[in-house]
XYZ file of C-alpha atoms in Angstrom:
714
model
C -100.927 -24.768 44.720
C -100.371 -24.466 48.336
C -102.004 -27.832 49.015
C -99.582 -29.507 46.696
C -96.677 -27.831 48.352
C -97.837 -29.094 51.702
C -98.079 -32.605 50.395
C -94.628 -32.386 48.964
C -93.227 -31.146 52.284
C -95.006 -33.921 54.149
C -93.648 -36.582 51.873
C -90.149 -35.078 52.099
C -90.356 -35.020 55.868
C -91.411 -38.633 55.959
C -88.609 -39.594 53.680
C -86.180 -37.537 55.784
C -87.413 -39.225 58.951
C -86.792 -42.642 57.513
C -83.276 -41.656 56.454
C -82.524 -40.174 59.886
C -83.654 -43.372 61.590
C -81.328 -45.434 59.422
C -78.390 -43.112 60.124
C -79.073 -43.240 63.876
C -79.083 -47.029 63.806
C -75.791 -47.110 61.945
C -74.285 -44.580 64.382
C -75.344 -46.677 67.380
C -73.848 -49.745 65.783
C -70.538 -47.937 65.243
C -70.505 -46.614 68.817
C -71.143 -50.086 70.174
C -68.261 -51.401 68.077
C -65.957 -48.600 69.299
C -67.038 -49.262 72.879
C -66.217 -52.948 72.540
C -62.805 -52.107 71.033
C -62.066 -49.586 73.805
C -63.033 -52.170 76.386
C -60.572 -54.636 74.842
C -57.835 -51.956 74.761
C -58.653 -50.983 78.335
C -58.172 -54.587 79.456
C -54.874 -54.707 77.586
C -53.787 -51.367 79.118
C -54.605 -52.605 82.611
C -52.605 -55.780 82.001
C -49.648 -53.730 80.678
C -49.814 -51.310 83.615
C -49.961 -54.159 86.088
C -46.985 -55.788 84.388
C -44.897 -52.564 84.497
C -45.999 -50.893 87.712
C -46.646 -53.792 90.123
C -42.956 -54.803 90.327
C -42.054 -51.194 91.058
C -44.736 -50.879 93.741
C -43.677 -54.147 95.327
C -40.057 -52.978 95.344
C -40.982 -49.646 96.936
C -39.857 -47.504 93.937
C -41.698 -44.908 91.891
C -42.133 -45.243 88.107
C -39.373 -43.585 86.072
C -40.195 -40.396 84.163
C -37.081 -40.555 81.925
C -34.564 -43.017 80.537
C -31.514 -41.532 82.279
C -30.064 -44.213 84.574
C -27.904 -41.602 86.336
C -30.906 -39.691 87.731
C -33.486 -40.657 90.295
C -37.002 -41.146 88.968
C -38.383 -37.970 90.544
C -35.660 -35.740 89.032
C -36.385 -33.979 85.739
C -33.743 -34.698 83.098
C -32.755 -31.227 81.867
C -29.243 -32.157 80.780
C -26.545 -29.556 81.449
C -28.182 -26.498 79.820
C -26.081 -23.768 81.412
C -22.417 -23.195 82.227
C -23.146 -23.851 85.915
C -25.694 -26.588 85.353
C -29.499 -26.580 85.657
C -29.581 -24.400 88.799
C -26.608 -22.045 88.171
C -24.682 -23.520 91.110
C -22.286 -26.161 89.754
C -24.316 -28.964 91.333
C -25.399 -32.073 89.426
C -28.200 -34.404 90.524
C -26.581 -37.389 88.842
C -25.816 -40.508 90.858
C -24.130 -43.846 90.175
C -20.766 -42.220 89.511
C -17.634 -44.316 90.018
C -15.953 -44.067 93.434
C -12.483 -44.566 91.942
C -10.732 -44.879 88.597
C -8.338 -47.453 87.148
C -4.612 -46.772 87.314
C -4.613 -45.617 83.695
C -7.563 -43.290 84.319
C -11.260 -43.438 83.455
C -12.376 -44.413 79.919
C -12.145 -41.726 77.229
C -15.205 -41.860 74.966
C -13.846 -39.456 72.356
C -11.320 -36.710 71.733
C -11.366 -34.073 69.001
C -9.158 -31.169 68.032
C -10.745 -27.824 68.863
C -9.465 -24.277 68.469
C -8.897 -21.368 70.840
C -11.406 -20.268 73.448
C -12.407 -20.383 77.104
C -16.005 -21.497 76.506
C -17.294 -24.476 78.455
C -19.931 -27.017 77.379
C -23.701 -27.304 77.523
C -25.365 -30.652 76.797
C -28.924 -31.772 76.113
C -30.589 -34.597 74.157
C -27.224 -36.162 73.335
C -25.923 -32.955 71.765
C -23.006 -30.951 73.145
C -22.418 -27.272 72.335
C -19.464 -24.932 72.821
C -17.751 -21.942 71.185
C -14.261 -21.746 69.717
C -12.211 -19.934 67.113
C -9.780 -20.797 64.346
C -8.092 -18.627 61.732
C -11.348 -18.797 59.766
C -13.405 -17.118 62.511
C -15.427 -17.705 65.691
C -18.001 -20.478 65.818
C -20.759 -22.087 67.843
C -20.412 -25.824 67.274
C -22.776 -28.732 67.935
C -21.304 -32.215 68.443
C -22.818 -35.636 68.916
C -22.272 -36.194 72.641
C -21.698 -39.935 72.173
C -18.851 -39.861 69.657
C -17.800 -36.205 69.280
C -18.721 -36.008 65.595
C -19.727 -32.486 64.456
C -23.395 -32.024 63.551
C -23.290 -28.344 62.596
C -21.400 -25.158 63.306
C -22.357 -21.501 62.986
C -19.795 -18.783 62.225
C -20.581 -15.459 63.889
C -17.392 -13.354 63.661
C -13.702 -13.138 62.787
C -11.097 -14.397 65.319
C -10.776 -12.373 68.513
C -7.213 -11.433 69.565
C -5.789 -14.501 67.837
C -2.205 -13.519 68.800
C -3.044 -11.903 72.145
C -2.655 -13.220 75.670
C -6.244 -14.470 75.860
C -7.422 -15.395 72.347
C -10.876 -16.669 71.479
C -14.427 -16.470 72.864
C -14.941 -16.329 76.635
C -18.611 -17.152 77.154
C -20.500 -20.458 77.062
C -23.752 -21.022 75.129
C -27.070 -21.596 76.913
C -29.809 -24.052 75.916
C -33.470 -23.100 76.471
C -36.607 -24.333 74.695
C -34.599 -26.112 71.991
C -32.762 -22.897 71.164
C -29.091 -22.082 71.642
C -28.206 -18.622 72.940
C -24.644 -17.297 72.707
C -22.657 -14.109 73.270
C -19.494 -12.835 71.591
C -16.309 -11.176 72.943
C -17.482 -7.892 71.389
C -20.717 -7.924 73.387
C -23.264 -9.246 70.893
C -25.886 -11.843 71.829
C -27.604 -14.196 69.399
C -30.088 -17.042 69.201
C -29.854 -20.162 67.009
C -32.404 -22.867 66.364
C -31.593 -26.513 66.938
C -30.232 -26.787 63.385
C -27.724 -23.949 63.801
C -29.680 -21.284 61.897
C -29.650 -17.731 63.246
C -33.028 -16.524 64.553
C -31.949 -13.124 65.889
C -28.898 -11.182 67.086
C -28.426 -7.968 69.079
C -25.232 -5.886 69.295
C -25.780 -5.012 72.955
C -22.411 -3.515 73.866
C -22.444 -1.303 70.777
C -26.108 -0.370 71.160
C -25.786 0.708 74.802
C -22.090 1.730 74.789
C -21.237 -0.914 77.360
C -18.246 -0.435 79.698
C -16.210 -2.626 82.028
C -15.386 -5.657 79.856
C -12.170 -4.509 78.198
C -10.666 -8.016 78.184
C -13.579 -9.205 76.054
C -17.222 -9.772 76.937
C -17.476 -13.034 78.882
C -21.054 -13.215 80.233
C -22.992 -16.282 79.140
C -26.656 -15.579 78.330
C -28.966 -16.176 81.282
C -32.331 -17.373 79.913
C -35.063 -17.333 82.524
C -38.829 -16.811 82.445
C -38.826 -16.085 78.710
C -36.110 -13.451 79.027
C -32.449 -13.286 78.034
C -30.753 -11.275 80.777
C -27.343 -9.738 80.104
C -25.094 -7.322 82.050
C -24.093 -4.625 79.544
C -22.682 -1.744 81.581
C -24.079 1.148 79.580
C -25.651 4.368 80.841
C -29.198 3.422 81.797
C -28.417 -0.140 80.705
C -26.363 -1.679 83.458
C -28.591 -4.766 83.089
C -30.681 -5.521 79.996
C -33.488 -8.035 79.432
C -34.418 -9.260 75.942
C -37.395 -11.254 74.741
C -36.064 -14.794 74.295
C -38.335 -15.294 71.266
C -37.285 -12.391 69.060
C -34.488 -10.517 70.872
C -36.467 -7.315 71.373
C -35.547 -5.131 74.358
C -37.929 -5.655 77.283
C -36.177 -3.407 79.778
C -32.823 -1.767 80.518
C -31.903 -0.510 83.960
C -29.066 0.808 86.133
C -26.021 3.031 85.657
C -22.837 1.069 86.313
C -20.106 -0.576 84.253
C -20.366 -4.338 83.862
C -17.854 -7.057 84.646
C -17.434 -10.692 83.591
C -20.029 -12.488 85.739
C -23.340 -13.427 84.069
C -26.684 -12.432 85.573
C -27.959 -14.714 88.348
C -31.758 -15.179 88.675
C -32.970 -15.751 92.240
C -36.230 -15.795 94.197
C -36.449 -14.046 97.567
C -39.659 -14.306 99.581
C -41.479 -15.329 96.400
C -40.153 -12.269 94.546
C -38.094 -12.925 91.398
C -34.898 -10.895 91.167
C -31.736 -10.684 89.068
C -28.325 -10.302 90.709
C -25.680 -8.342 88.810
C -22.077 -8.691 89.978
C -20.663 -5.603 88.268
C -17.278 -3.893 88.032
C -17.570 -1.843 91.227
C -21.055 -2.739 92.496
C -23.330 -5.592 93.472
C -26.942 -4.879 92.488
C -30.375 -6.515 92.416
C -33.101 -5.864 89.835
C -36.755 -6.815 89.587
C -37.000 -9.572 86.989
C -40.300 -8.385 85.551
C -39.777 -4.621 85.371
C -36.021 -4.134 85.678
C -36.406 -1.754 88.616
C -33.208 -1.558 90.649
C -33.986 -2.898 94.113
C -30.724 -2.269 95.931
C -27.024 -1.723 95.292
C -23.873 -2.356 97.308
C -20.766 -0.373 96.352
C -17.713 -2.647 96.295
C -14.691 -0.741 94.978
C -13.405 2.228 92.992
C -11.558 2.352 89.688
C -10.589 -0.739 87.765
C -11.902 -3.987 89.225
C -13.197 -7.203 87.756
C -15.427 -10.040 88.879
C -15.624 -13.325 87.017
C -16.662 -15.867 89.679
C -20.335 -16.729 90.157
C -22.225 -15.688 93.296
C -23.982 -18.494 95.177
C -27.539 -18.119 96.461
C -29.384 -20.225 99.008
C -32.428 -18.367 100.221
C -32.160 -15.968 101.904
C -28.319 -15.826 101.741
C -26.142 -14.579 98.876
C -22.374 -15.260 98.830
C -19.980 -13.331 96.602
C -16.245 -13.642 96.109
C -13.836 -11.161 94.514
C -10.345 -11.633 93.023
C -7.160 -9.660 93.791
C -7.032 -11.059 97.360
C -10.288 -9.231 98.179
C -11.943 -12.200 99.898
C -15.646 -12.966 100.123
C -18.837 -11.964 101.948
C -22.237 -13.365 102.875
C -25.382 -11.224 102.670
C -28.892 -11.876 103.953
C -31.498 -10.710 101.433
C -35.124 -9.696 101.857
C -37.694 -9.477 99.068
C -40.915 -7.624 98.408
C -41.327 -3.935 97.659
C -38.702 -3.008 100.259
C -36.068 -5.441 99.067
C -32.749 -4.947 100.820
C -29.714 -6.737 102.224
C -27.645 -6.956 105.390
C -24.106 -8.265 105.760
C -23.707 -11.481 107.762
C -19.922 -11.723 107.503
C -16.999 -10.726 105.298
C -13.550 -12.249 105.176
C -10.277 -12.117 103.252
C -10.595 -15.884 102.745
C -11.810 -17.475 99.489
C -10.919 -15.019 96.733
C -12.276 -16.497 93.503
C -11.214 -15.326 90.072
C -11.828 -17.418 86.941
C -12.863 -20.504 88.935
C -16.112 -20.460 90.914
C -16.882 -22.292 94.147
C -19.720 -24.714 94.962
C -21.918 -25.024 98.043
C -22.701 -28.501 99.396
C -24.722 -28.807 102.604
C -23.221 -26.148 104.900
C -19.772 -25.803 103.343
C -18.258 -23.969 100.379
C -15.484 -25.592 98.332
C -13.200 -23.663 95.990
C -9.798 -22.169 95.228
C -8.644 -19.180 97.281
C -6.420 -17.160 94.924
C -3.402 -15.699 96.733
C -1.859 -13.537 93.997
C -3.273 -10.471 92.389
C -4.084 -12.112 89.082
C -4.340 -15.541 87.536
C -1.632 -16.365 85.061
C -2.532 -17.395 81.548
C 0.046 -20.143 81.032
C 1.039 -21.559 84.379
C -0.398 -22.421 87.801
C -1.472 -19.653 90.156
C -0.579 -19.400 93.828
C -3.266 -20.087 96.386
C -4.980 -22.824 98.384
C -8.012 -24.994 97.726
C -10.273 -24.611 100.766
C -13.463 -25.607 102.488
C -15.183 -22.872 104.505
C -18.423 -22.880 106.471
C -21.433 -21.203 104.854
C -22.817 -19.170 107.753
C -19.550 -18.169 109.439
C -16.854 -18.063 106.729
C -14.419 -20.022 108.886
C -11.904 -22.280 107.147
C -12.521 -26.001 107.679
C -9.483 -27.271 105.760
C -6.948 -26.095 103.188
C -5.031 -27.885 100.447
C -1.730 -26.371 99.296
C 0.553 -23.569 100.481
C -0.721 -20.162 99.372
C 2.773 -18.627 99.653
C 4.429 -21.066 97.258
C 3.721 -21.756 93.612
C 3.060 -25.440 93.115
C 5.070 -27.566 90.739
C 4.003 -28.227 87.167
C 5.109 -31.857 87.505
C 2.118 -34.209 87.587
C 3.772 -36.955 89.621
C 4.917 -34.542 92.317
C 1.464 -32.964 92.607
C -0.113 -36.407 92.743
C 2.266 -37.513 95.484
C 1.583 -34.360 97.505
C -2.154 -34.463 96.590
C -2.040 -30.774 95.666
C -5.047 -29.409 93.776
C -4.270 -25.809 92.815
C -6.589 -23.417 91.003
C -9.478 -25.492 89.710
C -13.032 -25.496 88.408
C -15.325 -28.049 89.969
C -18.684 -29.819 89.972
C -20.342 -31.486 92.954
C -22.260 -34.696 92.275
C -23.074 -37.967 94.027
C -21.158 -37.030 97.191
C -17.997 -36.214 95.223
C -16.089 -33.209 93.931
C -15.118 -33.484 90.263
C -12.180 -31.097 89.896
C -10.275 -29.876 86.814
C -7.243 -27.784 87.726
C -5.481 -25.229 85.527
C -2.773 -27.742 84.531
C -5.381 -30.125 83.079
C -5.356 -32.692 85.913
C -8.745 -34.309 86.584
C -9.257 -35.072 90.270
C -11.976 -36.977 92.117
C -12.387 -36.139 95.813
C -14.871 -37.062 98.483
C -17.110 -34.288 99.771
C -15.901 -34.035 103.333
C -16.079 -30.892 105.451
C -13.460 -32.163 107.936
C -10.549 -33.016 105.640
C -9.497 -33.382 102.039
C -9.961 -36.948 100.813
C -8.675 -37.667 97.312
C -10.190 -40.673 95.549
C -8.503 -40.582 92.126
C -6.435 -38.411 89.796
C -5.487 -38.534 86.122
C -3.728 -36.195 83.611
C -6.796 -35.557 81.471
C -6.070 -32.643 79.150
C -2.520 -31.350 79.541
C -0.553 -28.833 77.504
C -2.630 -25.642 77.690
C -4.168 -23.647 80.490
C -7.528 -25.099 81.603
C -9.948 -22.435 82.810
C -13.108 -23.969 81.347
C -15.400 -25.555 83.897
C -16.437 -29.184 83.295
C -19.937 -30.199 82.191
C -21.589 -33.454 83.314
C -24.337 -35.360 81.515
C -25.202 -39.072 81.826
C -21.909 -39.934 83.470
C -19.963 -38.187 80.709
C -17.609 -35.373 81.644
C -16.939 -32.813 78.905
C -13.591 -30.984 79.082
C -11.617 -28.682 76.788
C -8.665 -26.336 76.506
C -7.158 -24.238 73.689
C -6.171 -27.346 71.743
C -8.700 -30.129 72.071
C -11.956 -31.359 73.555
C -12.295 -34.591 75.526
C -15.278 -36.612 76.774
C -14.442 -38.875 79.727
C -16.785 -41.427 81.270
C -16.830 -41.257 85.082
C -19.960 -43.310 85.792
C -20.232 -46.865 87.029
C -18.632 -49.288 84.529
C -21.861 -51.278 84.132
C -23.665 -48.241 82.664
C -21.044 -47.196 80.117
C -22.757 -49.116 77.303
C -25.777 -46.801 77.582
C -23.782 -43.733 76.486
C -20.709 -45.018 74.616
C -20.190 -45.815 70.957
C -17.283 -47.921 69.872
C -14.223 -48.940 71.863
C -13.160 -46.320 74.447
C -9.637 -44.981 74.751
C -7.551 -44.620 77.885
C -6.093 -41.381 79.208
C -2.637 -42.623 78.241
C -3.788 -42.623 74.594
C -4.420 -38.865 74.688
C -1.730 -36.497 73.409
C -0.243 -34.875 76.502
C 2.348 -32.179 77.129
C 3.434 -30.309 80.226
C 3.377 -26.608 81.039
C 6.863 -25.179 81.682
C 7.024 -22.454 84.328
C 9.294 -19.660 83.085
C 8.755 -17.375 86.076
C 12.200 -18.082 87.513
C 13.715 -16.292 84.506
C 12.312 -12.990 85.763
C 13.419 -13.152 89.380
C 10.476 -11.067 90.569
C 7.177 -10.948 88.694
C 4.845 -7.971 88.444
C 1.649 -8.455 90.435
C -0.408 -7.280 87.496
C 1.548 -8.739 84.591
C -1.109 -7.931 82.000
C -1.119 -4.251 82.930
C 1.256 -1.960 80.994
C 4.483 -0.948 82.784
C 4.580 2.372 84.580
C 6.855 5.238 83.553
C 8.889 4.577 86.695
C 9.511 0.999 85.564
C 10.352 2.105 82.025
C 12.944 4.553 83.360
C 14.488 1.872 85.588
C 14.594 -0.589 82.693
C 16.245 1.947 80.395
C 18.898 2.920 82.961
C 19.574 -0.772 83.660
C 19.983 -1.382 79.935
C 22.451 1.511 79.623
C 24.371 0.052 82.547
C 24.567 -3.260 80.690
C 25.883 -1.560 77.564
C 28.473 0.331 79.626
C 29.579 -2.824 81.417
C 29.913 -4.697 78.144
C 31.972 -1.812 76.725
C 34.312 -1.768 79.743
C 34.748 -5.530 79.528
C 35.717 -5.309 75.858
C 38.173 -2.474 76.647
C 39.905 -4.694 79.181
C 40.162 -7.484 76.631
C 41.539 -5.094 74.023
C 44.103 -3.736 76.519
C 45.323 -7.267 77.160
C 45.395 -8.251 73.497
C 45.771 -5.257 71.181
C 46.010 -7.435 68.110
C 42.253 -8.074 68.177
C 40.515 -6.928 65.030
C 37.520 -4.606 65.142
C 35.353 -7.477 63.930
C 36.288 -9.653 66.916
C 35.926 -6.758 69.327
C 32.361 -6.282 68.104
C 31.558 -9.943 68.635
C 32.947 -9.833 72.174
C 30.818 -6.748 72.848
C 27.669 -8.253 71.338
C 28.009 -11.563 73.149
C 28.675 -9.887 76.513
C 25.729 -7.498 76.157
C 23.314 -10.266 75.096
C 24.247 -12.503 78.034
C 24.007 -9.614 80.504
C 20.624 -8.669 79.050
C 19.316 -12.142 79.880
C 20.589 -12.409 83.449
C 20.976 -8.883 84.876
C 17.212 -8.271 85.004
C 16.487 -11.278 87.221
C 19.469 -10.533 89.496
C 18.453 -6.876 89.849
C 14.843 -7.920 90.501
C 15.858 -10.230 93.319
C 18.175 -7.606 94.803
C 15.647 -4.759 94.677
C 12.498 -6.890 95.158
C 11.066 -5.032 92.168
C 10.441 -6.061 88.576
C 13.407 -5.151 86.320
C 13.119 -6.147 82.660
C 16.297 -6.188 80.517
C 15.463 -8.722 77.803
C 15.105 -5.923 75.197
C 18.901 -5.543 75.339
C 19.348 -9.086 74.023
C 16.682 -8.474 71.415
C 18.370 -5.263 70.213
C 21.821 -6.772 69.793
C 20.425 -9.770 67.918
C 19.043 -7.216 65.487
C 22.334 -5.304 65.319
C 24.203 -8.495 64.400
C 21.698 -9.164 61.604
C 22.054 -5.593 60.270
C 25.869 -5.673 60.372
C 25.992 -9.067 58.698
C 23.880 -7.818 55.811
C 25.986 -4.627 55.461
C 29.452 -6.197 55.839
C 29.712 -7.292 52.228
C 31.877 -4.945 50.194
C 30.940 -4.148 46.636
C 34.091 -5.637 45.104
C 34.037 -8.645 47.388
C 32.765 -11.780 45.599
C 29.693 -13.441 47.071
C 30.802 -16.952 47.950
C 28.648 -19.889 48.905
C 29.970 -19.727 52.469
C 29.053 -16.042 52.660
C 25.487 -16.766 51.584
C 25.137 -19.430 54.265
C 26.537 -17.060 56.903
C 23.876 -14.502 55.987
C 21.155 -17.128 56.184
C 22.334 -18.506 59.528
C 22.462 -15.015 61.073
C 18.955 -14.262 59.779
C 17.623 -17.557 61.161
C 19.234 -16.924 64.563
C 17.751 -13.426 64.670
C 14.262 -14.777 63.938
C 14.783 -17.491 66.578
C 15.673 -14.841 69.202
C 12.568 -12.828 68.277
C 10.357 -15.919 68.533
C 11.883 -16.969 71.862
C 11.321 -13.468 73.258
C 7.714 -13.354 72.073
C 6.995 -16.896 73.307
C 8.495 -16.270 76.756
C 6.585 -13.004 77.196
C 3.344 -14.709 76.209
C 3.930 -17.559 78.627
C 4.559 -15.011 81.368
C 1.573 -12.825 80.376
C 3.700 -9.719 79.760
C 2.210 -7.003 77.568
C 5.715 -6.101 76.369
C 5.589 -9.139 74.093
C 5.101 -7.077 70.918
C 6.137 -3.438 71.482
C 9.891 -4.019 71.530
C 9.610 -6.102 68.384
C 8.307 -2.937 66.725
C 11.364 -0.866 67.784
C 13.664 -2.235 65.093
C 12.446 0.217 62.462
C 13.554 3.259 64.489
C 17.050 1.907 65.146
C 17.802 0.417 61.717
C 18.919 3.656 59.936
C 21.278 4.524 62.794
C 22.837 1.058 62.806
C 23.368 1.149 59.037
C 25.032 4.548 59.307
C 27.203 3.252 62.147
C 28.372 0.290 60.071
C 29.210 2.392 57.013
C 31.024 5.166 58.886
C 33.155 3.055 61.230
C 35.324 0.613 59.310
C 38.745 1.269 60.778
C 40.407 -0.570 63.648
C 41.211 2.480 65.780
C 39.970 3.415 69.263
C 38.446 6.682 68.107
C 36.354 4.946 65.487
C 35.331 2.171 67.879
C 34.310 4.827 70.412
C 32.228 6.571 67.731
C 30.622 3.251 66.827
C 29.811 2.603 70.486
C 28.216 6.052 70.782
C 26.068 5.419 67.708
C 25.053 2.049 69.166
C 23.843 3.797 72.327
C 21.926 6.249 70.187
C 20.377 3.408 68.165
C 19.333 1.609 71.351
C 17.727 4.795 72.672
C 15.724 5.057 69.421
C 14.778 1.369 69.678
C 13.660 1.718 73.293
C 11.985 5.109 72.878
C 9.847 4.009 69.934
C 8.595 1.055 71.992
C 7.651 3.411 74.850
C 5.766 5.631 72.385
C 3.798 2.624 71.138
C 2.974 1.640 74.706
C 1.762 5.172 75.402
C -0.463 5.103 72.309
C -1.927 1.718 73.249
C -2.306 2.179 77.021
C -2.741 4.957 79.552
C 0.660 4.829 81.227
C 1.075 6.167 84.752
C 4.007 7.034 86.999
C 3.062 4.486 89.672
């Protein structure tokens, strides 16, 4: 039995050996065939390489690593992934940009209507992203960068302060690892995939009870080393780091209220840090652990910082608004990280527009007034200062005078004004707050303007430009525009269809209404003080008294005047005085005196009297109906003009006095019913009731202001 088994095994082994030999022969044959094919492909590859590389070697150039003709071969094409570009500094590596523009401006590749918001652009792989809002809500939108056609949009919230002074989102998305990170005005941060689908979202300001961003959270997400770093301003969460993959909290550190400047990642002596430019402090944190490394106290009470710091190892430059100037610090890294001040100066106060550093000079707008205005140009001078000393090299504009809103005059004077800017290819690409696009040569000795065009007029322009492949992406509260500023020969590589000219764009000018006030408040967005409210009320009573005395003089000269005409003389006089007395008193006292509510009140009184003048037995004629309608339309027009002017001047009183009508209406109706006779005693009683009604109108507005804001005496 065993012998047979052995024989069977021997035969099987022999058979197996024969089969193995055949398989080995076939395998060798296949390997020889593969070797021959590889040798043929190798020859072809060598021929192809010689064909592609030899001309480059002979010409002294290196092989290109991308297909972007605006970048050198050794530069990585990252697009414009962040609000300040690839390196958080407003510098672009692109070259081959045009040195001048045609008389009608550079070509416009596309223009599209876009809603409210101060978000700028990020661009990568021919896709452009920004945030905006309409009546339907707030959105992150993705457009085709070549033609401006929408690819997708993601709705994340309802509109933010749609009727306020600064409506819409403030922050700009960030692109990292094919994901889009965004933040909202209420302090949430989210992550979308490349198709616009939400991956995760964190309500940071709510979660950590963040402080210091009362005008709306404006910090763009900083994505670095797999982390999303956000200033939050909560207790124990001054700065917060999230996992970029899933949004989980990695660390939270510091006890200080935040401001409006995003986190800045830097490396000092090989040590990775995060700079937080906070409400009252400047602080540094360890990127890996969140440990606070050092802190510099800057101010007390309310303060805000919106301009980006600039870092060039080992120096850090920061600039504050409100005429606070700037400073340069020298940083040290390691376990004993610290700083020392190199210089500080009252020059170069940045607010909503950040500066750029090129070679050894900083370029930017030095804001001369306490606060930027939302709807008109701000006072100040565009300057160049030296990096290591802070000395001014040159200035453009007079910081004591507000520049004109007229484009031709500014072009003739070559005045820049408050502007956001990019440095690229030896040039400054400048977008000022009036929507003028300016091209200037980078020159530390003098300002040299190369070209200028009215790019995106009609609304305030605080959004910084974005540059990708010679295309400049701009926007305001109305529309978005893509303008080609590269060499004409390369436009075909990025354009689709026939380009437009700047003259084809819808343009409108910004009208400066500041002269109507006489003297402006330094902090127009802040609520008025009780001292101001008392002065305004006494000035208004003086207007009413003056109008009453004027009507008495008229009545003394012509006693046959009816009570109806006397009222109209009184109303007209008071309304005119309400418009002009405030500006005259402001200029005389060099203080802000606001008397427009007088005009608003008497427009309302006319509407109330017109509706109550009809007697019961009096027939309602067609003429009477039209009189009622005309008075109502004029009243609404006065209300709209008041609201519009206050908004354009950034006055918080735009809405409170419109709410005072309800308190005065019953008194005015009683006054109209009780005083119907043409006698002095009745007219005097009517005048007294009018004063009482105005006091109710004014007082209710003050109560609303007190409920909304913390009013002070000074």
